[in-house]
Short mmCIF file of C-alpha atoms in Angstrom, two decimals:
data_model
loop_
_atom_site.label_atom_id
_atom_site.label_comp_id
_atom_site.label_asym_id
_atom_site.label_seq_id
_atom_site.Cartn_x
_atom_site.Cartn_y
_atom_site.Cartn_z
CA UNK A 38 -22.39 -18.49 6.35
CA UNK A 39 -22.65 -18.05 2.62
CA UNK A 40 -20.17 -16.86 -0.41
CA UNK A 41 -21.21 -14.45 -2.86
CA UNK A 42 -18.54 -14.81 -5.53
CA UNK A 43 -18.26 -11.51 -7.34
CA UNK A 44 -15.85 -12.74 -10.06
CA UNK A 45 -17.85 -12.27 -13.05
CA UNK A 46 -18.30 -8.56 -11.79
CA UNK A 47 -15.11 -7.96 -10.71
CA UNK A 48 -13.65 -9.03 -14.08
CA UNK A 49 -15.24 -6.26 -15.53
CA UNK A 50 -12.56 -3.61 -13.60
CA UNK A 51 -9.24 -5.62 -13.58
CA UNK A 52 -6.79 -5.13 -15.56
CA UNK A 53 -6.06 -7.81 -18.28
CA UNK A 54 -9.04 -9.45 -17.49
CA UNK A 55 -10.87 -10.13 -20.71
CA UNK A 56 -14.05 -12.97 -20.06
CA UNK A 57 -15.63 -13.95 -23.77
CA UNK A 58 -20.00 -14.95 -22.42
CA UNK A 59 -18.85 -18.28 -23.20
CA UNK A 60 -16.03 -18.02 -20.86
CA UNK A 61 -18.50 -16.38 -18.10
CA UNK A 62 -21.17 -19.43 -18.62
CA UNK A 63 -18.25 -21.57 -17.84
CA UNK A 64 -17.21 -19.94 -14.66
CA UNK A 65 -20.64 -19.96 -14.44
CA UNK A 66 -21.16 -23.86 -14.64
CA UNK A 67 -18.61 -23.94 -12.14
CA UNK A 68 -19.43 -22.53 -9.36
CA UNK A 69 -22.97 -23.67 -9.69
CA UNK A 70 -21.35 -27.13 -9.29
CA UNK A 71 -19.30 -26.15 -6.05
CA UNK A 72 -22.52 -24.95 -4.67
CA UNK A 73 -21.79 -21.28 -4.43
CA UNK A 74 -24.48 -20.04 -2.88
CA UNK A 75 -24.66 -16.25 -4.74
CA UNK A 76 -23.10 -14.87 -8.26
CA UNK A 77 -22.91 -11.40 -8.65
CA UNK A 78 -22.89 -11.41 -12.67
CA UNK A 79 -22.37 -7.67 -13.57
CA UNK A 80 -23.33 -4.71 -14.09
CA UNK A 81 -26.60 -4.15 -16.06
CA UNK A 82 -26.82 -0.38 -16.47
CA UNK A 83 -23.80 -0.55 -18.40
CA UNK A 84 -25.01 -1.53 -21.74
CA UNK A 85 -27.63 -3.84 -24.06
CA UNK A 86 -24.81 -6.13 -24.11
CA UNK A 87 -24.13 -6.83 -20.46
CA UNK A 88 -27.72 -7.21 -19.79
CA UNK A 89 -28.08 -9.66 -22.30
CA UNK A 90 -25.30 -11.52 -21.00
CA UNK A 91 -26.88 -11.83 -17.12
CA UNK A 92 -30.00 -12.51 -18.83
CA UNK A 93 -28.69 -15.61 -20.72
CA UNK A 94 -26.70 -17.06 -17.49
CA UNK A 95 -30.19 -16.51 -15.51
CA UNK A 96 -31.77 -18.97 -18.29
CA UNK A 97 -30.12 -21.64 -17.53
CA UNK A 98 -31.88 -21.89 -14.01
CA UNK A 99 -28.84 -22.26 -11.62
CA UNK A 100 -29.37 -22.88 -8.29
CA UNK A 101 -27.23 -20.09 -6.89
CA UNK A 102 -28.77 -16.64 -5.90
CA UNK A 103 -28.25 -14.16 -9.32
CA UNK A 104 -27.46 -10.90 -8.21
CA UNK A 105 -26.22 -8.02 -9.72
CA UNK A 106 -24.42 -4.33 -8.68
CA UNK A 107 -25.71 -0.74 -9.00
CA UNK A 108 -23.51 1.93 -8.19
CA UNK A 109 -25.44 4.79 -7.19
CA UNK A 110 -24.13 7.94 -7.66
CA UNK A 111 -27.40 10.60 -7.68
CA UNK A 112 -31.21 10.13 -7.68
CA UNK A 113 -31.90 10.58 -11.43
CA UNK A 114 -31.55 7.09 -12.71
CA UNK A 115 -32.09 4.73 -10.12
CA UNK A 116 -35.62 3.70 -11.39
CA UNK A 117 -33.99 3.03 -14.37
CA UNK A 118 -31.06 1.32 -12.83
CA UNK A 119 -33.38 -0.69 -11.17
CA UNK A 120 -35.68 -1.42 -13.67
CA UNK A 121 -32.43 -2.60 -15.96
CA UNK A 122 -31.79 -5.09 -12.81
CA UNK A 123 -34.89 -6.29 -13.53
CA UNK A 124 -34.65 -6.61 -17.07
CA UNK A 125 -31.28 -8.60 -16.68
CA UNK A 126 -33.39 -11.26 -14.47
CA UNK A 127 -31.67 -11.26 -11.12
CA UNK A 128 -33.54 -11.58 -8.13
CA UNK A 129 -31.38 -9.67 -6.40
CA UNK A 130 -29.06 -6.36 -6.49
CA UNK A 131 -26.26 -5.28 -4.33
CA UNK A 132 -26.62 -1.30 -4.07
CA UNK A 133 -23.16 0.66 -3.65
CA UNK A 134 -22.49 3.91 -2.27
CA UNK A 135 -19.66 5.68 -1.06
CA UNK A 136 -19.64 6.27 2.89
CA UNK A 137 -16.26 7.42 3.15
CA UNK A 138 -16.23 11.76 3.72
CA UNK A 139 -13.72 11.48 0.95
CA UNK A 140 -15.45 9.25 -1.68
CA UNK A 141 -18.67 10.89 -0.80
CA UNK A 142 -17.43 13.90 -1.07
CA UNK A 143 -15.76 13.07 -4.72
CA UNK A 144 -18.17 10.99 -5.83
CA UNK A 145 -21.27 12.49 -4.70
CA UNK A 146 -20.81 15.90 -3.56
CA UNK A 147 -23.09 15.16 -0.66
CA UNK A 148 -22.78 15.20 3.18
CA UNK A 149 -23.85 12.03 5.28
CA UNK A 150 -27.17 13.33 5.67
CA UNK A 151 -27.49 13.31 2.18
CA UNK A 152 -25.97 10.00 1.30
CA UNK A 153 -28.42 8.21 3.96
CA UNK A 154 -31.19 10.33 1.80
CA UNK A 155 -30.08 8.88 -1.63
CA UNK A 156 -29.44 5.03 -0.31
CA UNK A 157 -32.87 4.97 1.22
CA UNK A 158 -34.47 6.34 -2.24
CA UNK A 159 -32.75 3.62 -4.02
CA UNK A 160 -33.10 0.77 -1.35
CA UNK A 161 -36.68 1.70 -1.38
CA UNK A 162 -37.19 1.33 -5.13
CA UNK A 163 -36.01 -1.72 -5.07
CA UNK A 164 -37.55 -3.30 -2.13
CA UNK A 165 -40.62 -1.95 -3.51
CA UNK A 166 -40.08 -4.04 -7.21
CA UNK A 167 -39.66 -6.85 -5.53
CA UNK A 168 -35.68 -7.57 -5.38
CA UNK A 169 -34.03 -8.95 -2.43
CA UNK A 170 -31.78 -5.78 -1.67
CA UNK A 171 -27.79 -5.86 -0.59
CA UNK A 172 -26.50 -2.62 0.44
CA UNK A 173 -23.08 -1.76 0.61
CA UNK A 174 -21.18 0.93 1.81
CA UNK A 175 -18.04 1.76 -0.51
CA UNK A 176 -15.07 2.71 1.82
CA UNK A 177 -17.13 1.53 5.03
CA UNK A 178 -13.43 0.65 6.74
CA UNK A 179 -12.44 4.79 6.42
CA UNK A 180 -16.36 5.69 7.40
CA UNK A 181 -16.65 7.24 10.65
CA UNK A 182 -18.07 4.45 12.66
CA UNK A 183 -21.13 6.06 14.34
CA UNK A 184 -22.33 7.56 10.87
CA UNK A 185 -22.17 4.09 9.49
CA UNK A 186 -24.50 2.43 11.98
CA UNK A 187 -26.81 4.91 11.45
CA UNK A 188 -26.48 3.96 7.66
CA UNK A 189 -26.58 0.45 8.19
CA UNK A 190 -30.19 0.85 10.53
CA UNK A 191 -31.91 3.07 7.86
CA UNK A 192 -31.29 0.38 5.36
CA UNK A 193 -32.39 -2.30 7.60
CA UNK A 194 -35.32 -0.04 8.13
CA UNK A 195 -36.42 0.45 4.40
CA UNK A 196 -36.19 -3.15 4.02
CA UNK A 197 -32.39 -4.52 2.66
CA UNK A 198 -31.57 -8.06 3.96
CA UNK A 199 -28.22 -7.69 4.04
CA UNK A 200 -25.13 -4.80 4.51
CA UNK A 201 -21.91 -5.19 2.48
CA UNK A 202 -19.24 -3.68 4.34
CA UNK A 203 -16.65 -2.57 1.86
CA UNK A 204 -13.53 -2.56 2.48
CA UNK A 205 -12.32 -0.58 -0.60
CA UNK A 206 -8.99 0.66 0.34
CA UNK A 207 -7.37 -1.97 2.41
CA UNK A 208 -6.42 0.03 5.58
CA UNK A 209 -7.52 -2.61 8.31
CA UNK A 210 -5.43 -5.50 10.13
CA UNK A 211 -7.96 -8.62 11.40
CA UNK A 212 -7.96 -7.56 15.00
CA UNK A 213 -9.79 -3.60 13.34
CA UNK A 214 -12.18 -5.78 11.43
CA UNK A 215 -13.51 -7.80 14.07
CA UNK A 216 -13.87 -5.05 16.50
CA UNK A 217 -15.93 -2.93 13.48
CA UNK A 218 -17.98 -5.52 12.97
CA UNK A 219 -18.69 -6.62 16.31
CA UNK A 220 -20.02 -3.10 17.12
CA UNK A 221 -21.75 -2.83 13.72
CA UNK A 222 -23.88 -6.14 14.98
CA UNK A 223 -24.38 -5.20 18.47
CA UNK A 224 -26.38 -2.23 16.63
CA UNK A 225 -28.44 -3.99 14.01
CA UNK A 226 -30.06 -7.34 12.94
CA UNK A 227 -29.09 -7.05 9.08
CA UNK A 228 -26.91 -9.63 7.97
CA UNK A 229 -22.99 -8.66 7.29
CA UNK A 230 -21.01 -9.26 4.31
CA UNK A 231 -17.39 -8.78 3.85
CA UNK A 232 -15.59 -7.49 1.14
CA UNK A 233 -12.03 -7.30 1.74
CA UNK A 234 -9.48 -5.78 -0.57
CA UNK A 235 -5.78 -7.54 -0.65
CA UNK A 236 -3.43 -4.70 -0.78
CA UNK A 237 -1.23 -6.05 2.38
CA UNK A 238 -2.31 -9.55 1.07
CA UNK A 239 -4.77 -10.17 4.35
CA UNK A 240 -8.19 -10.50 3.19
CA UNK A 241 -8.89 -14.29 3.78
CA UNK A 242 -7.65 -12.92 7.42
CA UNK A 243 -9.93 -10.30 7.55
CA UNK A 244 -12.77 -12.27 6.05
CA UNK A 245 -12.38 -14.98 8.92
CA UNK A 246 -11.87 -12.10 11.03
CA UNK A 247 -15.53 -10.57 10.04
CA UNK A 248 -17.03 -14.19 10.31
CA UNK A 249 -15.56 -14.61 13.61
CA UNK A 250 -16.98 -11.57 14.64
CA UNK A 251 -20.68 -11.94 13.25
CA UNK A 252 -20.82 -11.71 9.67
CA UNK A 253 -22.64 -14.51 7.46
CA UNK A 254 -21.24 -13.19 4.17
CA UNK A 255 -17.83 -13.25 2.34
CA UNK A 256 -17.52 -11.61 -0.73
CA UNK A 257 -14.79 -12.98 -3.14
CA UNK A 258 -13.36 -14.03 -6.38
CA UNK A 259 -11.74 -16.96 -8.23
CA UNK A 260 -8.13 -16.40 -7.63
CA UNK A 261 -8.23 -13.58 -5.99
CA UNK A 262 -8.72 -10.88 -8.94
CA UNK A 263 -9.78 -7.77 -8.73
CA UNK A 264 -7.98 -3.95 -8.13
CA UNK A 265 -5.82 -3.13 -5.76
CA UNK A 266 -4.65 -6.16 -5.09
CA UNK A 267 -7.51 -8.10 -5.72
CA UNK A 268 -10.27 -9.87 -3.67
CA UNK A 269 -10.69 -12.42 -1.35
CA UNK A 270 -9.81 -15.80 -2.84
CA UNK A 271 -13.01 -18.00 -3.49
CA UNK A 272 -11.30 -20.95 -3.67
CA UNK A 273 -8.89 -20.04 0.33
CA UNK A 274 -12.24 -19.40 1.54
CA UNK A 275 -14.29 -22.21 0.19
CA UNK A 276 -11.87 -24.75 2.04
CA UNK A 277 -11.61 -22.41 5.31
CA UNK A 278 -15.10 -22.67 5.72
CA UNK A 279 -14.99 -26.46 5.13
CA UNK A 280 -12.25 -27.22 7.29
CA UNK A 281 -12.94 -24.40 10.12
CA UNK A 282 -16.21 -23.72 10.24
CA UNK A 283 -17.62 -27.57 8.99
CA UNK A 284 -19.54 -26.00 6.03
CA UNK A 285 -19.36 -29.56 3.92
CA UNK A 286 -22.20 -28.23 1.47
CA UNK A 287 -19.76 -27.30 -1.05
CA UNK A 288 -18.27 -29.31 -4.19
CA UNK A 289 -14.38 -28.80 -2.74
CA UNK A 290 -13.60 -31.72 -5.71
CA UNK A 291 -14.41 -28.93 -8.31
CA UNK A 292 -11.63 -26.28 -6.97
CA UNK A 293 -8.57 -27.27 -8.85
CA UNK A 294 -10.88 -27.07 -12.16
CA UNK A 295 -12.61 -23.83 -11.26
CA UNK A 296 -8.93 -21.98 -10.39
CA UNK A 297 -7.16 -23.75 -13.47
CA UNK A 298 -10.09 -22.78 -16.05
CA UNK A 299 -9.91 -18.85 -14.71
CA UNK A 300 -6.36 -19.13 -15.30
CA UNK A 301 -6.57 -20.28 -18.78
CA UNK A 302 -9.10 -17.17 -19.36
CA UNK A 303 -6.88 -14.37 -18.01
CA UNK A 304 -3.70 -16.47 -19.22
CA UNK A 305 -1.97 -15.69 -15.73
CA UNK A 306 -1.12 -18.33 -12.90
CA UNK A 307 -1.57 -15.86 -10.48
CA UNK A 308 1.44 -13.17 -10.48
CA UNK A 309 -0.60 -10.04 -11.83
CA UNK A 310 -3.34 -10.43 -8.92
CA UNK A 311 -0.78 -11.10 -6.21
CA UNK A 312 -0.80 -8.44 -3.75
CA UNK A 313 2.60 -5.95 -3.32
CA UNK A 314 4.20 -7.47 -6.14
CA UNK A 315 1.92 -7.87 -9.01
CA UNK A 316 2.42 -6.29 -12.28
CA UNK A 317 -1.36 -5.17 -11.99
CA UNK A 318 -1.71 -4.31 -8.54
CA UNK A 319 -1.20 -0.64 -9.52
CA UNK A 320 -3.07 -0.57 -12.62
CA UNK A 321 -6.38 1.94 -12.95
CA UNK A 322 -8.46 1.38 -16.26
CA UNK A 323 -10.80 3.68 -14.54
CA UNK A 324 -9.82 7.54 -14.87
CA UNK A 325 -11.23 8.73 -12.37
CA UNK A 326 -9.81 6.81 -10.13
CA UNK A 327 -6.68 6.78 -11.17
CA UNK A 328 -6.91 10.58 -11.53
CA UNK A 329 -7.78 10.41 -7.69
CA UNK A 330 -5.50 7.11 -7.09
CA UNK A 331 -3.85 8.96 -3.52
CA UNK A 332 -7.52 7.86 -2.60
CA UNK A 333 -7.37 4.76 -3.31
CA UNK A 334 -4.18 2.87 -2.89
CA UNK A 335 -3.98 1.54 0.67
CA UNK A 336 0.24 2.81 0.28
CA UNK A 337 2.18 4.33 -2.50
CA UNK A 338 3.67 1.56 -5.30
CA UNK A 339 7.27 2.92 -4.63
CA UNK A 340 7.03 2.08 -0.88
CA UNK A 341 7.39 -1.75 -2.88
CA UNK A 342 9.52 -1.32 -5.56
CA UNK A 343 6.35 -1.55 -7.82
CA UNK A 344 4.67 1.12 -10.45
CA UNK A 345 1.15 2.23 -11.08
CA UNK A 346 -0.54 3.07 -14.33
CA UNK A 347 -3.32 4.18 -16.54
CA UNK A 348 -3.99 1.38 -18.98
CA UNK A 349 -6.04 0.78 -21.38
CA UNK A 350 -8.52 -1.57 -21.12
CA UNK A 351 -12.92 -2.59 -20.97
CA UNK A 352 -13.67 0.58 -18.50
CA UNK A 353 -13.84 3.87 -19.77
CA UNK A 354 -12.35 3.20 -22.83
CA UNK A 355 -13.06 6.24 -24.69
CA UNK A 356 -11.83 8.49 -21.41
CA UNK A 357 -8.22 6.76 -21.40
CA UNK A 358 -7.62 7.61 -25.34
CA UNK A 359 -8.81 10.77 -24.84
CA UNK A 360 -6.75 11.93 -22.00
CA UNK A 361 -4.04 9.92 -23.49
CA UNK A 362 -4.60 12.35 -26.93
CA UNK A 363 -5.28 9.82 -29.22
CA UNK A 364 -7.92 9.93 -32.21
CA UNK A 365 -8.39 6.57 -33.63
CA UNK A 366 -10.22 5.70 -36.35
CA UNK A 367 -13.40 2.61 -36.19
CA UNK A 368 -10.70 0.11 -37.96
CA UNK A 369 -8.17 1.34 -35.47
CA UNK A 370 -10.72 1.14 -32.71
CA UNK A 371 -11.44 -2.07 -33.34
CA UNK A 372 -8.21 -4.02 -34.51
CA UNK A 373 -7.40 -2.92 -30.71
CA UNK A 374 -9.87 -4.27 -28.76
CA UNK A 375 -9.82 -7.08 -30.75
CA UNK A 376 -6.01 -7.24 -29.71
CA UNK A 377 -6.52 -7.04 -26.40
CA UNK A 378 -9.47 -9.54 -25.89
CA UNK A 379 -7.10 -12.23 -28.09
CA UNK A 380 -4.09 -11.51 -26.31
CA UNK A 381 -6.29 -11.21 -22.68
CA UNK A 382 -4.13 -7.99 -21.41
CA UNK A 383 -4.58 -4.15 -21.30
CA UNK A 384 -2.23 -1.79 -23.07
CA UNK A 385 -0.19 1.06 -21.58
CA UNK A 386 0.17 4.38 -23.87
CA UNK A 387 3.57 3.23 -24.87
CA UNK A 388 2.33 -0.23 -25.88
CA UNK A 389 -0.38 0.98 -27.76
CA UNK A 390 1.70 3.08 -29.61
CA UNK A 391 3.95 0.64 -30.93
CA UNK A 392 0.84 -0.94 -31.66
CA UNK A 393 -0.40 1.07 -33.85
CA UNK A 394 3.12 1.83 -35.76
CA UNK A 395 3.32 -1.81 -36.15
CA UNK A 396 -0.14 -2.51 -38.02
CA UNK A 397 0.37 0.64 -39.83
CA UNK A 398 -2.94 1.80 -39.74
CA UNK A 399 -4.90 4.41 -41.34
#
């Protein structure tokens, strides 16, 4: 059973979660200490800068597995996508796609016979360069279950070593997850991951849940952050498997000081990320999404008490101000993303508003 900790990537889409590179080679450091036996560092056909990042953490010749993620949305750009992986220096790339009839269908405009067609065109590309391949199916818990299998065995087929099984929107209790993935293994050979959302705050259950019931990965991050409630805790599953499952091949000494130095990065002990209640467990810095949000939010925020919002934040920067109606000059543009990198939090449109008024910029 291994861990691939995603937190590196996943701080790239929460909310208030602003990692400097220095901050990232820490993390880094880390969990190369504990032993963690994959890090998925990014996203590298996002920019020159986030390749350059991966590239620097690959230098420094950890012993963990580097991998990276490439959302694939069409066939134009995945040899670029995947020559970008390459670029970055990872030896390995975890390939998303919706499988969901409802994020295919908004994400992709194409039917399941199509999105088999488009993950076996990138799978292949990247088999055929040389990277060990991860495949994952985005939404696989709201997938209809016989389509997914037949996913899951053309990606085996076209030579992926291992299926993520994504559970985007949390919508499953432990007892669902093991029987999906017990049927998902009685059909293939691939290794499972598991990548368990914390809406209803069960994903440690569901992860032990998926182990129990064949997988050999866990996908997860350092205090649990992430959207919608955030991830699968790295350090709750680190000392599950060591206590449960007698995996004593990790650093457990180095937990406190991996937890307490993410903390002092995203300057939060933990209330933002918790599930339900969390001041960001509502918050969308990706249009799109939160355009679409009815999609993805496992239960409405008033059902808690709580509130969603468009914020602004790292993704899709220039989309928020625009749909928020703001025109901002370069000074403005940057005395703001300089804010919110110093003060590690996003900004709603009434925050950065008084913002603005307050500097009294141009």
């Amino acid at each position: 059973m291994g861990i691939c900790d995603t937190t590196l990537r996943d701080a790239r889409f929460s909310p208030s979660v602003f990692l400097s590179k220095d901050e990232m080679l820490k993390i880094a450091d880390i969990l190369d200490k504990i032993c963690v036996d994959e890090v998925e560092l990014g996203i590298p056909n996002t920019s020159e800068q986030e390749i350059s990042i991966i590239k620097e953490i690959n230098s420094r010749n950890y012993n963990f597995v580097s991998s990276c993620v490439y959302f694939c949305l069409n066939d134009s750009n995945i040899d670029e996508s995947i020559e970008n992986v390459l670029r970055s220096g990872c030896s390995s790339v975890c390939i998303s796609i919706a499988t969901s009839k409802k994020l295919m269908a908004l994400k992709t405009g194409r039917n399941e016979k199509g999105i088999i067609s488009l993950m076996k065109h990138a799978v292949s590309c990247a088999v055929d360069k040389g990277l060990k391949v991860v495949f994952s199916g985005e939404d696989a818990s709201r997938a209809d279950l016989s389509f997914l299998i037949d996913y899951i065995c053309t990606g085996e087929e076209c030579g992926a070593s291992r299926f993520r099984f994504a559970e985007t929107v949390s919508c499953m209790e432990p007892l669902d997850v093991s029987n999906v993935i017990s049927k998902i293994k009685a059909s293939t050979n691939i290794d499972i991951e598991i990548h368990s959302h914390s809406a209803y705050g069960l994903a440690l259950a569901n992860s032990a849940a998926a182990l129990h019931a064949g997988a050999s990965w866990v996908s997860s991050t350092v205090n649990g952050i992430g959207e919608r409630g955030g991830n699968c805790n790295t350090i709750d599953m680190i000392l599950y498997l060591y206590r449960f499952k007698k995996q004593e091949n990790y650093n457990t000494q180095y937990l406190k000081a991996l937890s307490d130095y993410v903390v002092s990065c995203t300057r939060d002990t933990g209330y933002k990320f918790t599930p339900i209640i969390g001041s960001d467990a509502f918050y969308y810095e990706n249009y799109s999404n939160y355009k679409h949000k009815k999609l993805y939010q496992a239960y409405p925020p008033e059902l808690v008490g709580n509130t969603d919002a468009l914020v602004l934040g790292k993704t899709m920067y220039e989309k928020v101000l625009e749909v928020w109606g703001f025109t901002l000059s370069n000074e403005e543009k940057s005395y703001i993303l300089n804010y919110m990198y110093e003060h590690k939090k996003c900004l709603t449109k009434s925050e950065l508003e008084q913002l603005l008024k307050s500097q009294h910029l141009p």
